[in-house]
PDB file of C-alpha atoms in Angstrom:
ATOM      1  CA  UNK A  79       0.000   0.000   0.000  1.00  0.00           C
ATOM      2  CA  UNK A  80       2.723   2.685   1.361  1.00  0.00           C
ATOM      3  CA  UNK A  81       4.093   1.518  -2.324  1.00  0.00           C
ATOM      4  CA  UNK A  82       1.004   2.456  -4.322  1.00  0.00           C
ATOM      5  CA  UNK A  83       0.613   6.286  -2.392  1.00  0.00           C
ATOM      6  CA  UNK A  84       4.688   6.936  -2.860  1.00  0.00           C
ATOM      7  CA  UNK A  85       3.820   6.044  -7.168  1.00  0.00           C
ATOM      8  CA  UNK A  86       0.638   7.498  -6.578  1.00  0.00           C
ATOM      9  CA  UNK A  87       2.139  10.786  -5.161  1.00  0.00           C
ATOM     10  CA  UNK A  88       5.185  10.384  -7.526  1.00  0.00           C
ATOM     11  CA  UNK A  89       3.311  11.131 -10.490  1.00  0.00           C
ATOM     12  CA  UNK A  90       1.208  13.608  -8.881  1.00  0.00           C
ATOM     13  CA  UNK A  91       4.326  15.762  -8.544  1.00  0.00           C
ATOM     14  CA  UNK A  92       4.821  15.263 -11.599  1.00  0.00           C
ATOM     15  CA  UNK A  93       1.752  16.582 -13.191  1.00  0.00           C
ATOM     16  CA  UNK A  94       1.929  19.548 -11.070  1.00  0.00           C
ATOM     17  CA  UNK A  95       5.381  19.931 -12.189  1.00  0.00           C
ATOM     18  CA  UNK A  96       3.710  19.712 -15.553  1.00  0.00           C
ATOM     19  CA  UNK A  97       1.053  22.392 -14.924  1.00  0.00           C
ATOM     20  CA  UNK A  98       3.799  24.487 -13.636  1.00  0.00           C
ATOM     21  CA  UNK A  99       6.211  24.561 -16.394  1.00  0.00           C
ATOM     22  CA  UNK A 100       3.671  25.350 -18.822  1.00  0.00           C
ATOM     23  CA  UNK A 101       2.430  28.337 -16.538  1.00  0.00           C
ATOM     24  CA  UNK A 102       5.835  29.767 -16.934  1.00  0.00           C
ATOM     25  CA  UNK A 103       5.797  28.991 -20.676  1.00  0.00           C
ATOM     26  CA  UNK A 104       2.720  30.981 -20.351  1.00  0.00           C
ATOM     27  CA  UNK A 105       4.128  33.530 -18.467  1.00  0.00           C
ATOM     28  CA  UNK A 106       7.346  34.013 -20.950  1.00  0.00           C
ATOM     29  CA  UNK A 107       5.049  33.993 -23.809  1.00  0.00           C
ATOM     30  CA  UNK A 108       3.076  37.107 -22.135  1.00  0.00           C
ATOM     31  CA  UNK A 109       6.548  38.677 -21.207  1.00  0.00           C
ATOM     32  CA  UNK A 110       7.719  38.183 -24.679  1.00  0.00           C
ATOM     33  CA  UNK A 111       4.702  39.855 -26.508  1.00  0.00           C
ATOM     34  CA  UNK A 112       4.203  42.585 -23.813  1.00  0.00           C
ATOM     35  CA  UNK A 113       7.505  43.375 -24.992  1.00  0.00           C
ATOM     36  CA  UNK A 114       7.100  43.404 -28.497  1.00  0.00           C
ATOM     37  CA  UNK A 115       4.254  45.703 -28.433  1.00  0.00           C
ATOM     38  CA  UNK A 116       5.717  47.921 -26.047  1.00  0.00           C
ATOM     39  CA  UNK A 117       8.573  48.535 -28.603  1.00  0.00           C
ATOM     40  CA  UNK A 118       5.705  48.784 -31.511  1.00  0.00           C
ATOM     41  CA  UNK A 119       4.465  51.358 -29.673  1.00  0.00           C
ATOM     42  CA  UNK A 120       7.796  53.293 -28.871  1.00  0.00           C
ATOM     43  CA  UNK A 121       8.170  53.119 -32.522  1.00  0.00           C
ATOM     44  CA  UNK A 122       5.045  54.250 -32.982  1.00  0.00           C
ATOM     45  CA  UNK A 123       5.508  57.157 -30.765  1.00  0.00           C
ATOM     46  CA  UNK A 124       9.088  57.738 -32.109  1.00  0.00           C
ATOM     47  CA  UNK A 125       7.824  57.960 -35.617  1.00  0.00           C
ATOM     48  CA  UNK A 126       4.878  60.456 -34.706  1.00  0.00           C
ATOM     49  CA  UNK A 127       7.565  62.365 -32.928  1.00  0.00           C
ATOM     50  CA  UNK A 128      10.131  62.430 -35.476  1.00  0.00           C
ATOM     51  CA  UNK A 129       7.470  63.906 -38.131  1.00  0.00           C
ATOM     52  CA  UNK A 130       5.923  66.435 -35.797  1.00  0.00           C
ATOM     53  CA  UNK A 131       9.851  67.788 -35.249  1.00  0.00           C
ATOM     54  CA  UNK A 132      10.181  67.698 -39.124  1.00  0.00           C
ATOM     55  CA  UNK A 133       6.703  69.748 -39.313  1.00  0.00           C
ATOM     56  CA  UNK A 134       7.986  71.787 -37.233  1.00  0.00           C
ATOM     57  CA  UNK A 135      11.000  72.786 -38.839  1.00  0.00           C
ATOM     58  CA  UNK A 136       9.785  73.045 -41.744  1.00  0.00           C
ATOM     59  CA  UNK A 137       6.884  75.522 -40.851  1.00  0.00           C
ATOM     60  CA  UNK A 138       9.646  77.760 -39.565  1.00  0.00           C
ATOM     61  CA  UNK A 139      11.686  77.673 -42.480  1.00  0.00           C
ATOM     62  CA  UNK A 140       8.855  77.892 -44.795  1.00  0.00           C
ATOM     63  CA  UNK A 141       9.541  81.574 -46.032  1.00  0.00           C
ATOM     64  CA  UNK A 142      13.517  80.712 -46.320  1.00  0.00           C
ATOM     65  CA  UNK A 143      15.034  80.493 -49.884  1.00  0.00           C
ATOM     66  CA  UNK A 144      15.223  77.212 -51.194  1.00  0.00           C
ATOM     67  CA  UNK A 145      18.465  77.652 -52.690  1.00  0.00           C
ATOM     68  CA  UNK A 146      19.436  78.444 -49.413  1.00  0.00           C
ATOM     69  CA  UNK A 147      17.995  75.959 -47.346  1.00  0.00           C
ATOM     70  CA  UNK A 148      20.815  73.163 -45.737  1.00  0.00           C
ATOM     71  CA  UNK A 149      23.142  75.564 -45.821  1.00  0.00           C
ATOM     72  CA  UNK A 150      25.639  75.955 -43.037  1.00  0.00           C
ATOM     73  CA  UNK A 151      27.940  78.663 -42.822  1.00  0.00           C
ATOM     74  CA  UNK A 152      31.248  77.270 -44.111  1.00  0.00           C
ATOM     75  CA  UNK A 153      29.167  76.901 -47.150  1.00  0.00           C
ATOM     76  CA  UNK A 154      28.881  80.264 -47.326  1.00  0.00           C
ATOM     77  CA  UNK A 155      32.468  80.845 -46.406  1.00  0.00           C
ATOM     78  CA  UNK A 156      33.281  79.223 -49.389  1.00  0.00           C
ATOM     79  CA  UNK A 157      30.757  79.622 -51.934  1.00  0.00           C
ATOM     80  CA  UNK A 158      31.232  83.324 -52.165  1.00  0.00           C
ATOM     81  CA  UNK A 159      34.577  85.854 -52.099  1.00  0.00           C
ATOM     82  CA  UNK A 160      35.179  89.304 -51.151  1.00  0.00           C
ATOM     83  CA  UNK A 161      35.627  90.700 -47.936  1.00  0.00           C
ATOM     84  CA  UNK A 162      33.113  92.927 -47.325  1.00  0.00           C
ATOM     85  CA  UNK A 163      30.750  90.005 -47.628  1.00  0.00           C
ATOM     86  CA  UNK A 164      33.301  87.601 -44.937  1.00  0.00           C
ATOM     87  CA  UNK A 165      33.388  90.449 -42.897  1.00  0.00           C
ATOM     88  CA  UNK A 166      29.978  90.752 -41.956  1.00  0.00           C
ATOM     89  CA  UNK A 167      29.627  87.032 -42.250  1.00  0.00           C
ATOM     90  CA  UNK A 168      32.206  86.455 -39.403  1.00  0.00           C
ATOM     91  CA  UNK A 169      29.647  89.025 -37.516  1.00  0.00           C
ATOM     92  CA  UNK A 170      26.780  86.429 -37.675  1.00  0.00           C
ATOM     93  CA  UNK A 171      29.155  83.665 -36.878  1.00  0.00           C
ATOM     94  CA  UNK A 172      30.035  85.290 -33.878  1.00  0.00           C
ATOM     95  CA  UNK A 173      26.702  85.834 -32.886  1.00  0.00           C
ATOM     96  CA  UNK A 174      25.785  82.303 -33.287  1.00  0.00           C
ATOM     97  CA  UNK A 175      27.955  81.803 -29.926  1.00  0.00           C
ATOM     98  CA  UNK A 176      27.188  84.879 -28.051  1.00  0.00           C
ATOM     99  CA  UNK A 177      23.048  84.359 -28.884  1.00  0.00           C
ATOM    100  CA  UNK A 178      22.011  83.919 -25.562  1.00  0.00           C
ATOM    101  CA  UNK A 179      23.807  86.901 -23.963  1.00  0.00           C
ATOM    102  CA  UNK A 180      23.158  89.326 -26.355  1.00  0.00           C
ATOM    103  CA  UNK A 181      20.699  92.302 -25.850  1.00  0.00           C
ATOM    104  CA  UNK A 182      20.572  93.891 -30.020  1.00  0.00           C
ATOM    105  CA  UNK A 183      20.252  91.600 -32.992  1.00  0.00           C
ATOM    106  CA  UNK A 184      21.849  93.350 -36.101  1.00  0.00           C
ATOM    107  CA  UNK A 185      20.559  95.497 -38.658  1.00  0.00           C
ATOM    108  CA  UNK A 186      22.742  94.455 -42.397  1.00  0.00           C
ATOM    109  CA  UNK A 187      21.901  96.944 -44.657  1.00  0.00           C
ATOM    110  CA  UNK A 188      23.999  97.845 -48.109  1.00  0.00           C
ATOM    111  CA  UNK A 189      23.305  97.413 -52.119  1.00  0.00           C
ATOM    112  CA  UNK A 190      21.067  94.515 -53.388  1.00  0.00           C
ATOM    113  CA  UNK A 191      23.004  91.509 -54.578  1.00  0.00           C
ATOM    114  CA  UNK A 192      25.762  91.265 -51.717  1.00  0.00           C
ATOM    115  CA  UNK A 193      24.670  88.276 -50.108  1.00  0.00           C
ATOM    116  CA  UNK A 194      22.588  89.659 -46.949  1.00  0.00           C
ATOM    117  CA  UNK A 195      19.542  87.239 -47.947  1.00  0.00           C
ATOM    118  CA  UNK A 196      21.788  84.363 -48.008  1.00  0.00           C
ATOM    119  CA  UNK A 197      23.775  85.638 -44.437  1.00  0.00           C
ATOM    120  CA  UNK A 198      20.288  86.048 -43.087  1.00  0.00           C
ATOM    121  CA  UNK A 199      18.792  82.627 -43.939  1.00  0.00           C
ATOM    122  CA  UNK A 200      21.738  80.711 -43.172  1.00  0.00           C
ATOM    123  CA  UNK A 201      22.004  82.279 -39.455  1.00  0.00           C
ATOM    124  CA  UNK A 202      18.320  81.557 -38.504  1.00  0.00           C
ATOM    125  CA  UNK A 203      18.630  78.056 -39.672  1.00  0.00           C
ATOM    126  CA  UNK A 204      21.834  77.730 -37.325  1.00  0.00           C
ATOM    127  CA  UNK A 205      19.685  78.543 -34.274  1.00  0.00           C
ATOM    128  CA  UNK A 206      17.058  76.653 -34.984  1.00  0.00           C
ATOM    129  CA  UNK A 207      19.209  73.669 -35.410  1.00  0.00           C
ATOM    130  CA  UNK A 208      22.347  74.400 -33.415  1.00  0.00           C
ATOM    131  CA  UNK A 209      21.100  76.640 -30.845  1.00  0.00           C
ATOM    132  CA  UNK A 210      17.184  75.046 -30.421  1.00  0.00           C
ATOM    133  CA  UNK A 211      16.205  78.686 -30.895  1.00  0.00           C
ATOM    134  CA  UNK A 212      12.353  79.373 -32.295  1.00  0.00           C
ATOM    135  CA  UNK A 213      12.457  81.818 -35.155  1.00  0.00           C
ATOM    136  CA  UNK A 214       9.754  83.601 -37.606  1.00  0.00           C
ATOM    137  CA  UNK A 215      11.787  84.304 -41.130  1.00  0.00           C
ATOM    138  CA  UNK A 216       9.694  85.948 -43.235  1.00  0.00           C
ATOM    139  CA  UNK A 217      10.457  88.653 -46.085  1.00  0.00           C
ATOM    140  CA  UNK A 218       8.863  92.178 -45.400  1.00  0.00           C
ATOM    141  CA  UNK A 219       6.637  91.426 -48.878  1.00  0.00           C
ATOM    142  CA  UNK A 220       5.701  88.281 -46.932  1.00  0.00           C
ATOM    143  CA  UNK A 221       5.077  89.938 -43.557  1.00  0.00           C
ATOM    144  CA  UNK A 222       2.815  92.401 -45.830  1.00  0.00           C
ATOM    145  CA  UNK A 223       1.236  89.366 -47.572  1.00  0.00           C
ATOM    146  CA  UNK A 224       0.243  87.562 -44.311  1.00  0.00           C
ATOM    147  CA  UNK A 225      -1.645  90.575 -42.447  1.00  0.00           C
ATOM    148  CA  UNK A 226      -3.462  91.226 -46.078  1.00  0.00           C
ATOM    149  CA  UNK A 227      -4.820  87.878 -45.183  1.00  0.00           C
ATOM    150  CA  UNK A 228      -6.259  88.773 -41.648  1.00  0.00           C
ATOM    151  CA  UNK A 229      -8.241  91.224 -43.630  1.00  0.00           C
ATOM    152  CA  UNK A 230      -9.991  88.407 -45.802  1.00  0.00           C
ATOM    153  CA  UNK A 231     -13.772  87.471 -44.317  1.00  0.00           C
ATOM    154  CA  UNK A 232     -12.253  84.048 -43.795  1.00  0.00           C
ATOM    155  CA  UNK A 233      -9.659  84.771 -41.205  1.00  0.00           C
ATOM    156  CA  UNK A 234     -10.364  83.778 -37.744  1.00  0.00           C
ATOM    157  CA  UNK A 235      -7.074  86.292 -36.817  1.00  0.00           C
ATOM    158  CA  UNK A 236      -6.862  89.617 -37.058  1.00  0.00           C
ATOM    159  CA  UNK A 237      -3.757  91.673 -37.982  1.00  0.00           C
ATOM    160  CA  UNK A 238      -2.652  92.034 -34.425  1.00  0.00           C
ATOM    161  CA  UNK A 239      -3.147  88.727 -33.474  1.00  0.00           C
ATOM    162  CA  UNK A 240      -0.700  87.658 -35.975  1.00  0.00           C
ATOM    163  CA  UNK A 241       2.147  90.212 -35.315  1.00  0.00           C
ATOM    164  CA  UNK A 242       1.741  89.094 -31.553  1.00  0.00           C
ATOM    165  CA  UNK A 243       2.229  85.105 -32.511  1.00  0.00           C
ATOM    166  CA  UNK A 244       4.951  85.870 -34.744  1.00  0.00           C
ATOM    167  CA  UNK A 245       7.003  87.719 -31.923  1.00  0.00           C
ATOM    168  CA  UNK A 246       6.557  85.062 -29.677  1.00  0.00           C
ATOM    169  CA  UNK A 247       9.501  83.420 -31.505  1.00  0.00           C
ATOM    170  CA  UNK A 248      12.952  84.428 -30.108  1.00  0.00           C
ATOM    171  CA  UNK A 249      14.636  85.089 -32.951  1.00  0.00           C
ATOM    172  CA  UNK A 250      13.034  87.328 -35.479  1.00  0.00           C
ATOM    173  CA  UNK A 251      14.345  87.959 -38.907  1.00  0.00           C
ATOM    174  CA  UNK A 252      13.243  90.586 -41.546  1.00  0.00           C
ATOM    175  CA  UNK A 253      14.837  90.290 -44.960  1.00  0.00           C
ATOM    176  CA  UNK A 254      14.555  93.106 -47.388  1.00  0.00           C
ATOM    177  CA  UNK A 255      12.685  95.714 -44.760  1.00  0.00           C
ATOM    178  CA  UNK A 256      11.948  99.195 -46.723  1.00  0.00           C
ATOM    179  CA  UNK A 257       9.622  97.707 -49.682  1.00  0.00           C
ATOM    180  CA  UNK A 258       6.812  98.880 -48.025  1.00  0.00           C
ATOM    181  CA  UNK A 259       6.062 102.078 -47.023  1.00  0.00           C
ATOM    182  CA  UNK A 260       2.297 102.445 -46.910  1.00  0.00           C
ATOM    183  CA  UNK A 261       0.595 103.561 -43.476  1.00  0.00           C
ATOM    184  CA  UNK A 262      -1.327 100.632 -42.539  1.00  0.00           C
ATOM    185  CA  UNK A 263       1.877  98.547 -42.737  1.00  0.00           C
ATOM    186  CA  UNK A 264       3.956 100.987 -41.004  1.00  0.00           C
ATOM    187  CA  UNK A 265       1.255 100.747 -38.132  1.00  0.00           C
ATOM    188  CA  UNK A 266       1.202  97.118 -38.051  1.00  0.00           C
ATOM    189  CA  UNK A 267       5.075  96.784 -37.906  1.00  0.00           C
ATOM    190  CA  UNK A 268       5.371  98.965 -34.893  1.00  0.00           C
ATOM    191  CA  UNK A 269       2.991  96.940 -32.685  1.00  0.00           C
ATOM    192  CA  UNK A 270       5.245  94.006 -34.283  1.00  0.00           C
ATOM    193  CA  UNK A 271       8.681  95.431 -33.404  1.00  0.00           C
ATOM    194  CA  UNK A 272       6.770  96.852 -29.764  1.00  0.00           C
ATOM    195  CA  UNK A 273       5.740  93.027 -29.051  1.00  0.00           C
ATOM    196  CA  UNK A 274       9.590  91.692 -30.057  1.00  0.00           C
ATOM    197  CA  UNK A 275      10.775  94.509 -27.193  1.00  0.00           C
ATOM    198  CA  UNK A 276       7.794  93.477 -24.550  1.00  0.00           C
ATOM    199  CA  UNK A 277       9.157  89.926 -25.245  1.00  0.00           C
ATOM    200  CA  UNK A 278      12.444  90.442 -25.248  1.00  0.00           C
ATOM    201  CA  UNK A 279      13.191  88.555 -27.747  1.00  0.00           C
ATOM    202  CA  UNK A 280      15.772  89.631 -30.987  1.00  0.00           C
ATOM    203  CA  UNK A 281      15.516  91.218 -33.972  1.00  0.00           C
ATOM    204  CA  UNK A 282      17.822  91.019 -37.277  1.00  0.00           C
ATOM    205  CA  UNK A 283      16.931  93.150 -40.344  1.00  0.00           C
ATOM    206  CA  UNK A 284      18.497  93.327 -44.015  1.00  0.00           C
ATOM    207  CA  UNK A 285      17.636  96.492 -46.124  1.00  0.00           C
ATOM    208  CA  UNK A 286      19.203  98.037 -48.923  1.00  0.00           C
ATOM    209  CA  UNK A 287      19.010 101.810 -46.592  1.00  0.00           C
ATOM    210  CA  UNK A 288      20.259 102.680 -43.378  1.00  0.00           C
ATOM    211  CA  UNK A 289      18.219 103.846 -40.896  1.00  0.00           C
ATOM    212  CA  UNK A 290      17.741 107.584 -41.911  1.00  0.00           C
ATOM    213  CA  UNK A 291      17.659 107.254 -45.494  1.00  0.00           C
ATOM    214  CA  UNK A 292      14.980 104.520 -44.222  1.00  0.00           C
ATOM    215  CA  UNK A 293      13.275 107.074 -42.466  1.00  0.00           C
ATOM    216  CA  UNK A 294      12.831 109.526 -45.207  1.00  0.00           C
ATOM    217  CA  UNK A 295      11.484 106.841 -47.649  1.00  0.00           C
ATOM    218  CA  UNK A 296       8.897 106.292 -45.110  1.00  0.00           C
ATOM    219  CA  UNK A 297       7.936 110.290 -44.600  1.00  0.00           C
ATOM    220  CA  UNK A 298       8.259 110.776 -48.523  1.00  0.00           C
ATOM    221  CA  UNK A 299       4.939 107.945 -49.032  1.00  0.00           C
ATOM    222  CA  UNK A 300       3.226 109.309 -44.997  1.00  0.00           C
ATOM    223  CA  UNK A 301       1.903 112.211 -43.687  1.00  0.00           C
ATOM    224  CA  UNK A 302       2.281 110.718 -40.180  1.00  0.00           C
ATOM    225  CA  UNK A 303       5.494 111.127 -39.550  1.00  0.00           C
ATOM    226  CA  UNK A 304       6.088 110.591 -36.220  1.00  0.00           C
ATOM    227  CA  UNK A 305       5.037 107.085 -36.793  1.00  0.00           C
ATOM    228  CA  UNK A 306       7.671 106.924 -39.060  1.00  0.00           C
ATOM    229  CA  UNK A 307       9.992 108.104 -36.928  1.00  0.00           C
ATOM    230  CA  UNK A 308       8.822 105.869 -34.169  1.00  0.00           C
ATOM    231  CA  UNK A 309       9.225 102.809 -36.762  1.00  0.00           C
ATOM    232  CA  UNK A 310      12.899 103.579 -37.240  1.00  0.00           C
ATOM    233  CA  UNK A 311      13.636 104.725 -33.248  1.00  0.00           C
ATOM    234  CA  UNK A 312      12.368 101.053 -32.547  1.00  0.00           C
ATOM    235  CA  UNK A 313      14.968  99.847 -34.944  1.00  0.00           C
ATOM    236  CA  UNK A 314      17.695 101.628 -33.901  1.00  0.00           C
ATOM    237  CA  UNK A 315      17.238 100.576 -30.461  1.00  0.00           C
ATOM    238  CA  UNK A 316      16.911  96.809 -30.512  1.00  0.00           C
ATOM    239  CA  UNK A 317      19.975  96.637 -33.960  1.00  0.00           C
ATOM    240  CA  UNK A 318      23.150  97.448 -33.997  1.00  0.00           C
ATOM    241  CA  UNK A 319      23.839  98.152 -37.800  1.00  0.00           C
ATOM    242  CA  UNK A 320      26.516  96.591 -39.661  1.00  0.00           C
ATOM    243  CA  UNK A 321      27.034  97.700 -43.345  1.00  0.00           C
ATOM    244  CA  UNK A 322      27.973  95.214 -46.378  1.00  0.00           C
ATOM    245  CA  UNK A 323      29.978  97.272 -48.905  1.00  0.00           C
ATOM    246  CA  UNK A 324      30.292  96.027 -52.566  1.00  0.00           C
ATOM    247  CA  UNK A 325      28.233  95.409 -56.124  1.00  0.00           C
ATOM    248  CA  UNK A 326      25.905  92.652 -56.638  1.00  0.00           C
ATOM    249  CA  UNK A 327      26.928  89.299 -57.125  1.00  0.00           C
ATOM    250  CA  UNK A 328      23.683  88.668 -59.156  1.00  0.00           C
TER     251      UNK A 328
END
């Protein structure tokens, strides 16, 4: 009998031994594909990430030159000669490094053709990228274009809504400021430049005039000229101005 319960008993362990190693083959199988689609889903989450960053990017380079887009600052260094133009180059380089204890951004002004549009778009894609700076680049023509559009039934923004979300950005850049001198643009860029101040955020300007000549192209197309003036105080105070001699390259 004691025989019988020791076999009996024997083979109960067994089975139970059984039961248990397929619970833990059980067990590693849940592990296993807990796993697997918790790295599906980092992936997932990785991907989404990865094309909201590109969107992101690529809204704030959106008004940038094409044929200047990718373009680092050695390229620049040696896709184009004269001095004048490495000069003022070396200016931006610098400021790439200095960015976050600087209180002025910098107002390049000289003839069309030397290369400010391609100085300008190279250095805010450098602090986006390098620096993890936010930036609005946009054209004067396209600063002009985008209020226009406030004005349409459609918008659900108005013209000062829009100046106040682009100065929200840190860096601000303005390429090819004096095109337009009409008075409802002139009003429109002060509150912009007055929000970039109240933010404390930077400002950097091309323009084929320095500030006074700047100044008298606005009073020549106003009567209001102490808006005018106020338009070009603001810019003297947050640039420091930094002339590009030379013919253009075009």
């Amino acid at each position: 009998m004691d025989k019988i319960l020791k076999d009996l008993s024997s083979k109960q362990g067994k089975r139970f031994s059984l039961e248990e190693e397929i619970d833990k083959l059980n067990e590693n199988k849940i592990k296993e594909l807990k796993e697997r689609k918790e790295k599906e889903i980092q992936r997932e989450i990785q991907s989404t990430n990865s094309y909201k960053i590109l969107a992101k990017r690529n809204k704030a380079f959106k008004n940038i030159p094409k044929k200047f887009r990718e373009k680092t600052m050695q390229n620049l260094k040696d896709e184009y000669e004269g001095a004048e133009f490495h000069k003022a180059l070396d200016v931006f380089v610098k400021s790439v490094y200095e960015i976050d204890n600087l209180k002025k951004g910098i107002y390049l002004y000289g003839n069309a053709g030397t290369g400010k549009t391609s100085i300008l778009s190279v250095f805010g894609q450098v602090l986006y990228d390098k620096k993890g700076k936010t930036i609005s680049y946009l054209t004067e023509e396209d600063l002009k274009n985008e209020i226009q559009e406030t004005f349409k039934d459609y918008s659900n923004k108005t013209d000062i809504d829009l100046v106040k979300e682009l100065a929200k950005n840190q860096i601000v850049l303005i390429d090819e400021l004096g095109q337009n001198c009409k008075e409802w643009f002139l009003k429109d860029l002060k509150v912009f430049l007055d929000e970039i101040v109240n933010n404390e955020h930077l400002l950097f300007v091309t323009s084929n005039y320095y500030y006074q000549p700047l100044a008298e192209r606005y009073r020549n197309e106003n009567s209001d000229n102490k808006l005018c003036e106020q338009v070009v105080d603001r810019l003297v105070g947050m640039t420091n101005p930094l002339e590009i001699k030379g013919g253009s390259r075009r």
